[in-house]
Amino acid sequence: PILYHRDEVFALFFTCDFDLAKARMPSDSLHPVKLPGPGNRSLLGIVAFHYRETSIGPYGEVGVVIPAVHGDRPPLPLLPAALEGRYPGFGNVVLHLPVTTPAARNAGRGEWGYAKFVGDMKFSYTPELHQCELSEGDEPILTLRVAKGGMLARDNAPLSTYSVRDGELIKTVIPNKGIVRNELMPRNWALELGNHEVSRSIRELDLSHRPLLSRSYTERSAILPSGVVIERGARPLEGYY
């Protein structure tokens, strides 16, 4: 396992088109979480991880994920996203997972099949904000800015991911412990997308004009164990190389 002793984590969750999200799923048994109401909408999260102290050294990571449930039939609307790790079969389908070191990329792709590539990240912080600027060389991919606002809560629920390695659908349950702030309909935020291939793949999912939720941790630690193969014959989910 990889041990994460100390990091900064912050995220924005937008609504996106449900049918477009469903088309990105590597298995017919993965169902994006649908939101109630008109518009046929699902969720997409962009999450920045600034790992300060880990068992493989410090590095940065940005996840582009679609919350989904693995099962024979679609789940109830919204409830899986509200319960997250407490809802059976819930996890985040990882579309892209750029990191800042070749070691993190190689381990992620080789062991878990995560859609990793090496990118450049600049993290910056003020008393009010977290920010991550992601690029590949001179080409901007995205800038994510999240305010340190919202209700404080303890978060001891595991974080689960879905990825594909050699046609096998892998679920990884990551024990997680921390204090988190969640803010519905945040007022102070920013997401700027460039013209990179990854930027276009995010934009093509028809994101909402503003996020539904922001999330930031005041403290967090986690353990990344080996994943478990839950299905064979999955479609590729390789992301950008």
mmCIF file of C-alpha atoms in Angstrom:
data_model
loop_
_atom_site.group_PDB
_atom_site.id
_atom_site.type_symbol
_atom_site.label_atom_id
_atom_site.label_comp_id
_atom_site.label_asym_id
_atom_site.label_seq_id
_atom_site.Cartn_x
_atom_site.Cartn_y
_atom_site.Cartn_z
ATOM 1 C CA PRO A 1 0.000 0.000 0.000
ATOM 2 C CA ILE A 2 0.911 3.675 -0.380
ATOM 3 C CA LEU A 3 0.598 5.726 2.809
ATOM 4 C CA TYR A 4 -0.568 9.339 2.673
ATOM 5 C CA HIS A 5 0.360 11.022 5.945
ATOM 6 C CA ARG A 6 -0.429 14.665 5.112
ATOM 7 C CA ASP A 7 -1.939 16.414 2.135
ATOM 8 C CA GLU A 8 -4.194 19.209 0.916
ATOM 9 C CA VAL A 9 -7.298 18.148 -1.000
ATOM 10 C CA PHE A 10 -9.886 20.396 -2.629
ATOM 11 C CA ALA A 11 -12.565 19.853 -5.261
ATOM 12 C CA LEU A 12 -15.472 21.188 -7.273
ATOM 13 C CA PHE A 13 -18.419 19.033 -8.360
ATOM 14 C CA PHE A 14 -20.451 20.109 -11.391
ATOM 15 C CA THR A 15 -23.497 18.645 -13.051
ATOM 16 C CA CYS A 16 -22.977 17.125 -16.492
ATOM 17 C CA ASP A 17 -25.053 15.384 -19.143
ATOM 18 C CA PHE A 18 -26.099 11.939 -17.926
ATOM 19 C CA ASP A 19 -26.059 10.237 -21.339
ATOM 20 C CA LEU A 20 -22.596 11.598 -22.130
ATOM 21 C CA ALA A 21 -21.358 10.418 -18.717
ATOM 22 C CA LYS A 22 -22.897 6.982 -19.266
ATOM 23 C CA ALA A 23 -21.082 6.707 -22.602
ATOM 24 C CA ARG A 24 -17.745 7.114 -20.764
ATOM 25 C CA MET A 25 -18.399 4.141 -18.466
ATOM 26 C CA PRO A 26 -16.131 1.136 -19.125
ATOM 27 C CA SER A 27 -18.886 -1.307 -18.109
ATOM 28 C CA ASP A 28 -22.652 -1.497 -18.591
ATOM 29 C CA SER A 29 -22.849 -2.331 -14.872
ATOM 30 C CA LEU A 30 -21.541 1.130 -13.943
ATOM 31 C CA HIS A 31 -24.323 3.692 -13.609
ATOM 32 C CA PRO A 32 -23.516 7.406 -13.176
ATOM 33 C CA VAL A 33 -25.382 8.944 -10.260
ATOM 34 C CA LYS A 34 -28.411 10.705 -11.690
ATOM 35 C CA LEU A 35 -29.731 13.925 -10.180
ATOM 36 C CA PRO A 36 -33.463 14.429 -9.577
ATOM 37 C CA GLY A 37 -35.423 16.926 -11.615
ATOM 38 C CA PRO A 38 -35.418 17.873 -15.294
ATOM 39 C CA GLY A 39 -32.418 17.976 -17.581
ATOM 40 C CA ASN A 40 -31.130 14.370 -17.315
ATOM 41 C CA ARG A 41 -28.049 15.395 -15.333
ATOM 42 C CA SER A 42 -25.251 13.540 -13.582
ATOM 43 C CA LEU A 43 -22.147 14.629 -11.629
ATOM 44 C CA LEU A 44 -18.515 15.277 -12.507
ATOM 45 C CA GLY A 45 -15.812 16.085 -9.961
ATOM 46 C CA ILE A 46 -12.426 17.737 -10.399
ATOM 47 C CA VAL A 47 -10.263 17.031 -7.355
ATOM 48 C CA ALA A 48 -6.750 18.319 -6.598
ATOM 49 C CA PHE A 49 -4.438 16.422 -4.244
ATOM 50 C CA HIS A 50 -1.233 18.045 -2.980
ATOM 51 C CA TYR A 51 0.529 15.177 -1.239
ATOM 52 C CA ARG A 52 3.017 16.650 1.227
ATOM 53 C CA GLU A 53 4.161 13.479 3.024
ATOM 54 C CA THR A 54 3.717 9.991 1.563
ATOM 55 C CA SER A 55 5.568 6.686 1.554
ATOM 56 C CA ILE A 56 6.673 7.364 -2.064
ATOM 57 C CA GLY A 57 7.591 11.020 -1.575
ATOM 58 C CA PRO A 58 5.670 14.247 -2.229
ATOM 59 C CA TYR A 59 3.766 14.776 -5.475
ATOM 60 C CA GLY A 60 0.647 16.365 -6.938
ATOM 61 C CA GLU A 61 -2.390 14.789 -8.555
ATOM 62 C CA VAL A 62 -5.633 15.959 -10.180
ATOM 63 C CA GLY A 63 -8.570 13.585 -10.595
ATOM 64 C CA VAL A 64 -11.364 13.981 -13.131
ATOM 65 C CA VAL A 65 -14.062 11.597 -11.919
ATOM 66 C CA ILE A 66 -17.683 10.618 -12.440
ATOM 67 C CA PRO A 67 -19.485 9.323 -9.312
ATOM 68 C CA ALA A 68 -21.209 6.043 -10.184
ATOM 69 C CA VAL A 69 -22.660 2.850 -8.728
ATOM 70 C CA HIS A 70 -21.726 -0.667 -9.837
ATOM 71 C CA GLY A 71 -24.671 -3.040 -9.960
ATOM 72 C CA ASP A 72 -27.274 -4.836 -12.051
ATOM 73 C CA ARG A 73 -29.698 -1.905 -12.111
ATOM 74 C CA PRO A 74 -29.482 1.895 -11.882
ATOM 75 C CA PRO A 75 -29.537 3.264 -8.314
ATOM 76 C CA LEU A 76 -31.902 5.800 -6.845
ATOM 77 C CA PRO A 77 -31.226 9.416 -7.888
ATOM 78 C CA LEU A 78 -28.929 11.547 -5.700
ATOM 79 C CA LEU A 79 -28.865 9.192 -2.677
ATOM 80 C CA PRO A 80 -25.565 7.461 -3.637
ATOM 81 C CA ALA A 81 -23.805 10.832 -3.932
ATOM 82 C CA ALA A 82 -25.166 11.897 -0.541
ATOM 83 C CA LEU A 83 -24.072 8.675 1.200
ATOM 84 C CA GLU A 84 -20.906 8.127 -0.884
ATOM 85 C CA GLY A 85 -18.856 5.265 0.612
ATOM 86 C CA ARG A 86 -21.791 4.129 2.743
ATOM 87 C CA TYR A 87 -23.876 3.328 -0.373
ATOM 88 C CA PRO A 88 -23.306 -0.209 -1.755
ATOM 89 C CA GLY A 89 -21.360 -0.174 -5.019
ATOM 90 C CA PHE A 90 -20.606 3.558 -4.971
ATOM 91 C CA GLY A 91 -17.295 4.805 -6.330
ATOM 92 C CA ASN A 92 -15.652 7.332 -8.612
ATOM 93 C CA VAL A 93 -14.886 6.328 -12.203
ATOM 94 C CA VAL A 94 -11.482 7.874 -12.927
ATOM 95 C CA LEU A 95 -11.388 9.468 -16.395
ATOM 96 C CA HIS A 96 -8.051 11.280 -15.967
ATOM 97 C CA LEU A 97 -5.498 11.304 -13.147
ATOM 98 C CA PRO A 98 -2.424 13.410 -14.006
ATOM 99 C CA VAL A 99 0.437 13.341 -11.498
ATOM 100 C CA THR A 100 3.721 15.216 -11.192
ATOM 101 C CA THR A 101 6.199 12.310 -11.013
ATOM 102 C CA PRO A 102 6.978 9.351 -13.311
ATOM 103 C CA ALA A 103 7.082 7.058 -10.263
ATOM 104 C CA ALA A 104 3.490 7.916 -9.334
ATOM 105 C CA ARG A 105 2.390 7.513 -12.969
ATOM 106 C CA ASN A 106 4.078 4.132 -13.385
ATOM 107 C CA ALA A 107 2.747 2.751 -10.098
ATOM 108 C CA GLY A 108 -0.766 4.026 -10.803
ATOM 109 C CA ARG A 109 -0.992 2.602 -14.309
ATOM 110 C CA GLY A 110 0.838 -0.639 -13.536
ATOM 111 C CA GLU A 111 -0.915 -1.618 -10.291
ATOM 112 C CA TRP A 112 -4.378 -0.045 -10.593
ATOM 113 C CA GLY A 113 -4.783 0.859 -14.270
ATOM 114 C CA TYR A 114 -5.417 4.484 -13.323
ATOM 115 C CA ALA A 115 -5.531 6.887 -16.287
ATOM 116 C CA LYS A 116 -2.339 8.699 -15.249
ATOM 117 C CA PHE A 117 0.083 10.892 -17.151
ATOM 118 C CA VAL A 118 2.806 13.269 -16.007
ATOM 119 C CA GLY A 119 1.765 16.920 -15.894
ATOM 120 C CA ASP A 120 2.970 20.143 -14.301
ATOM 121 C CA MET A 121 1.132 21.521 -11.272
ATOM 122 C CA LYS A 122 1.478 24.754 -9.392
ATOM 123 C CA PHE A 123 -0.289 24.807 -6.021
ATOM 124 C CA SER A 124 -0.921 28.059 -4.186
ATOM 125 C CA TYR A 125 -2.770 28.954 -1.010
ATOM 126 C CA THR A 126 -4.094 31.996 0.781
ATOM 127 C CA PRO A 127 -6.094 32.172 4.032
ATOM 128 C CA GLU A 128 -9.237 32.131 1.849
ATOM 129 C CA LEU A 129 -8.405 29.905 -1.146
ATOM 130 C CA HIS A 130 -6.808 26.740 -2.515
ATOM 131 C CA GLN A 131 -5.609 26.799 -6.135
ATOM 132 C CA CYS A 132 -4.026 24.348 -8.581
ATOM 133 C CA GLU A 133 -2.798 25.221 -12.080
ATOM 134 C CA LEU A 134 -2.395 22.085 -14.231
ATOM 135 C CA SER A 135 -0.530 22.117 -17.530
ATOM 136 C CA GLU A 136 1.574 19.943 -19.787
ATOM 137 C CA GLY A 137 4.679 21.938 -20.567
ATOM 138 C CA ASP A 138 3.511 25.303 -21.873
ATOM 139 C CA GLU A 139 -0.028 24.099 -22.636
ATOM 140 C CA PRO A 140 -2.609 24.914 -19.927
ATOM 141 C CA ILE A 141 -5.064 22.163 -19.035
ATOM 142 C CA LEU A 142 -7.067 23.687 -16.174
ATOM 143 C CA THR A 143 -6.969 26.005 -13.197
ATOM 144 C CA LEU A 144 -9.016 24.951 -10.166
ATOM 145 C CA ARG A 145 -9.763 27.432 -7.382
ATOM 146 C CA VAL A 146 -11.756 26.512 -4.265
ATOM 147 C CA ALA A 147 -12.641 28.724 -1.309
ATOM 148 C CA LYS A 148 -12.056 27.487 2.224
ATOM 149 C CA GLY A 149 -15.718 27.705 3.165
ATOM 150 C CA GLY A 150 -18.653 25.580 4.218
ATOM 151 C CA MET A 151 -19.736 23.418 7.116
ATOM 152 C CA LEU A 152 -17.040 21.416 8.908
ATOM 153 C CA ALA A 153 -17.562 17.679 9.336
ATOM 154 C CA ARG A 154 -15.517 14.612 10.205
ATOM 155 C CA ASP A 155 -14.921 12.353 7.192
ATOM 156 C CA ASN A 156 -13.953 8.764 8.003
ATOM 157 C CA ALA A 157 -15.794 7.164 5.081
ATOM 158 C CA PRO A 158 -13.638 5.294 2.554
ATOM 159 C CA LEU A 159 -13.000 6.735 -0.902
ATOM 160 C CA SER A 160 -13.643 4.166 -3.665
ATOM 161 C CA THR A 161 -12.453 4.308 -7.272
ATOM 162 C CA TYR A 162 -13.109 2.355 -10.459
ATOM 163 C CA SER A 163 -10.371 1.844 -13.043
ATOM 164 C CA VAL A 164 -9.494 -0.633 -15.804
ATOM 165 C CA ARG A 165 -6.300 -2.664 -16.177
ATOM 166 C CA ASP A 166 -5.923 -5.113 -19.074
ATOM 167 C CA GLY A 167 -9.674 -5.442 -19.521
ATOM 168 C CA GLU A 168 -10.333 -5.967 -15.801
ATOM 169 C CA LEU A 169 -12.574 -3.569 -13.901
ATOM 170 C CA ILE A 170 -10.858 -2.788 -10.598
ATOM 171 C CA LYS A 171 -12.487 -1.357 -7.500
ATOM 172 C CA THR A 172 -10.137 0.166 -4.933
ATOM 173 C CA VAL A 173 -11.436 1.065 -1.461
ATOM 174 C CA ILE A 174 -9.186 3.719 0.101
ATOM 175 C CA PRO A 175 -9.451 4.223 3.885
ATOM 176 C CA ASN A 176 -9.663 7.947 4.511
ATOM 177 C CA LYS A 177 -9.637 10.053 7.666
ATOM 178 C CA GLY A 178 -9.945 13.812 7.911
ATOM 179 C CA ILE A 179 -11.905 16.978 8.551
ATOM 180 C CA VAL A 180 -13.755 18.351 5.518
ATOM 181 C CA ARG A 181 -15.641 21.497 4.531
ATOM 182 C CA ASN A 182 -18.568 21.111 2.108
ATOM 183 C CA GLU A 183 -20.390 24.084 0.590
ATOM 184 C CA LEU A 184 -23.474 23.792 -1.593
ATOM 185 C CA MET A 185 -23.662 26.241 -4.506
ATOM 186 C CA PRO A 186 -20.358 27.939 -3.588
ATOM 187 C CA ARG A 187 -19.971 31.605 -4.474
ATOM 188 C CA ASN A 188 -16.172 31.876 -4.556
ATOM 189 C CA TRP A 189 -14.670 29.418 -7.048
ATOM 190 C CA ALA A 190 -13.097 29.128 -10.492
ATOM 191 C CA LEU A 191 -12.539 26.492 -13.161
ATOM 192 C CA GLU A 192 -10.658 27.601 -16.251
ATOM 193 C CA LEU A 193 -10.256 25.015 -19.017
ATOM 194 C CA GLY A 194 -7.600 25.259 -21.717
ATOM 195 C CA ASN A 195 -7.519 23.708 -25.192
ATOM 196 C CA HIS A 196 -5.572 20.580 -24.241
ATOM 197 C CA GLU A 197 -7.033 17.168 -25.127
ATOM 198 C CA VAL A 198 -7.917 16.616 -21.456
ATOM 199 C CA SER A 199 -9.588 20.032 -21.267
ATOM 200 C CA ARG A 200 -11.711 19.225 -24.315
ATOM 201 C CA SER A 201 -12.749 15.844 -22.906
ATOM 202 C CA ILE A 202 -14.067 17.616 -19.789
ATOM 203 C CA ARG A 203 -15.820 20.349 -21.753
ATOM 204 C CA GLU A 204 -17.516 17.750 -23.997
ATOM 205 C CA LEU A 205 -19.469 16.421 -20.999
ATOM 206 C CA ASP A 206 -21.578 19.638 -20.951
ATOM 207 C CA LEU A 207 -20.649 20.947 -17.515
ATOM 208 C CA SER A 208 -22.992 23.258 -15.649
ATOM 209 C CA HIS A 209 -22.082 26.939 -15.554
ATOM 210 C CA ARG A 210 -21.437 26.792 -11.824
ATOM 211 C CA PRO A 211 -20.557 23.990 -9.385
ATOM 212 C CA LEU A 212 -23.126 22.231 -7.252
ATOM 213 C CA LEU A 213 -20.652 21.592 -4.419
ATOM 214 C CA SER A 214 -17.186 22.594 -3.261
ATOM 215 C CA ARG A 215 -15.072 20.497 -0.914
ATOM 216 C CA SER A 216 -11.837 21.162 0.946
ATOM 217 C CA TYR A 217 -10.055 19.341 3.747
ATOM 218 C CA THR A 218 -8.471 21.026 6.740
ATOM 219 C CA GLU A 219 -6.608 17.779 7.469
ATOM 220 C CA ARG A 220 -6.535 14.342 5.866
ATOM 221 C CA SER A 221 -4.635 11.045 5.750
ATOM 222 C CA ALA A 222 -5.279 7.895 3.714
ATOM 223 C CA ILE A 223 -3.979 4.465 2.676
ATOM 224 C CA LEU A 224 -4.049 3.284 -0.954
ATOM 225 C CA PRO A 225 -4.249 -0.544 -0.998
ATOM 226 C CA SER A 226 -4.315 -2.919 -3.937
ATOM 227 C CA GLY A 227 -7.574 -2.989 -5.848
ATOM 228 C CA VAL A 228 -9.926 -5.924 -6.378
ATOM 229 C CA VAL A 229 -11.006 -7.213 -9.796
ATOM 230 C CA ILE A 230 -14.816 -7.158 -9.837
ATOM 231 C CA GLU A 231 -15.483 -7.711 -13.542
ATOM 232 C CA ARG A 232 -13.673 -8.951 -16.647
ATOM 233 C CA GLY A 233 -14.148 -7.833 -20.229
ATOM 234 C CA ALA A 234 -14.350 -4.134 -19.367
ATOM 235 C CA ARG A 235 -13.884 -1.521 -22.060
ATOM 236 C CA PRO A 236 -10.632 0.506 -22.038
ATOM 237 C CA LEU A 237 -10.397 3.523 -19.718
ATOM 238 C CA GLU A 238 -6.870 4.651 -20.467
ATOM 239 C CA GLY A 239 -7.357 8.422 -20.530
ATOM 240 C CA TYR A 240 -4.638 10.624 -21.965
ATOM 241 C CA TYR A 241 -1.047 9.359 -22.270
#
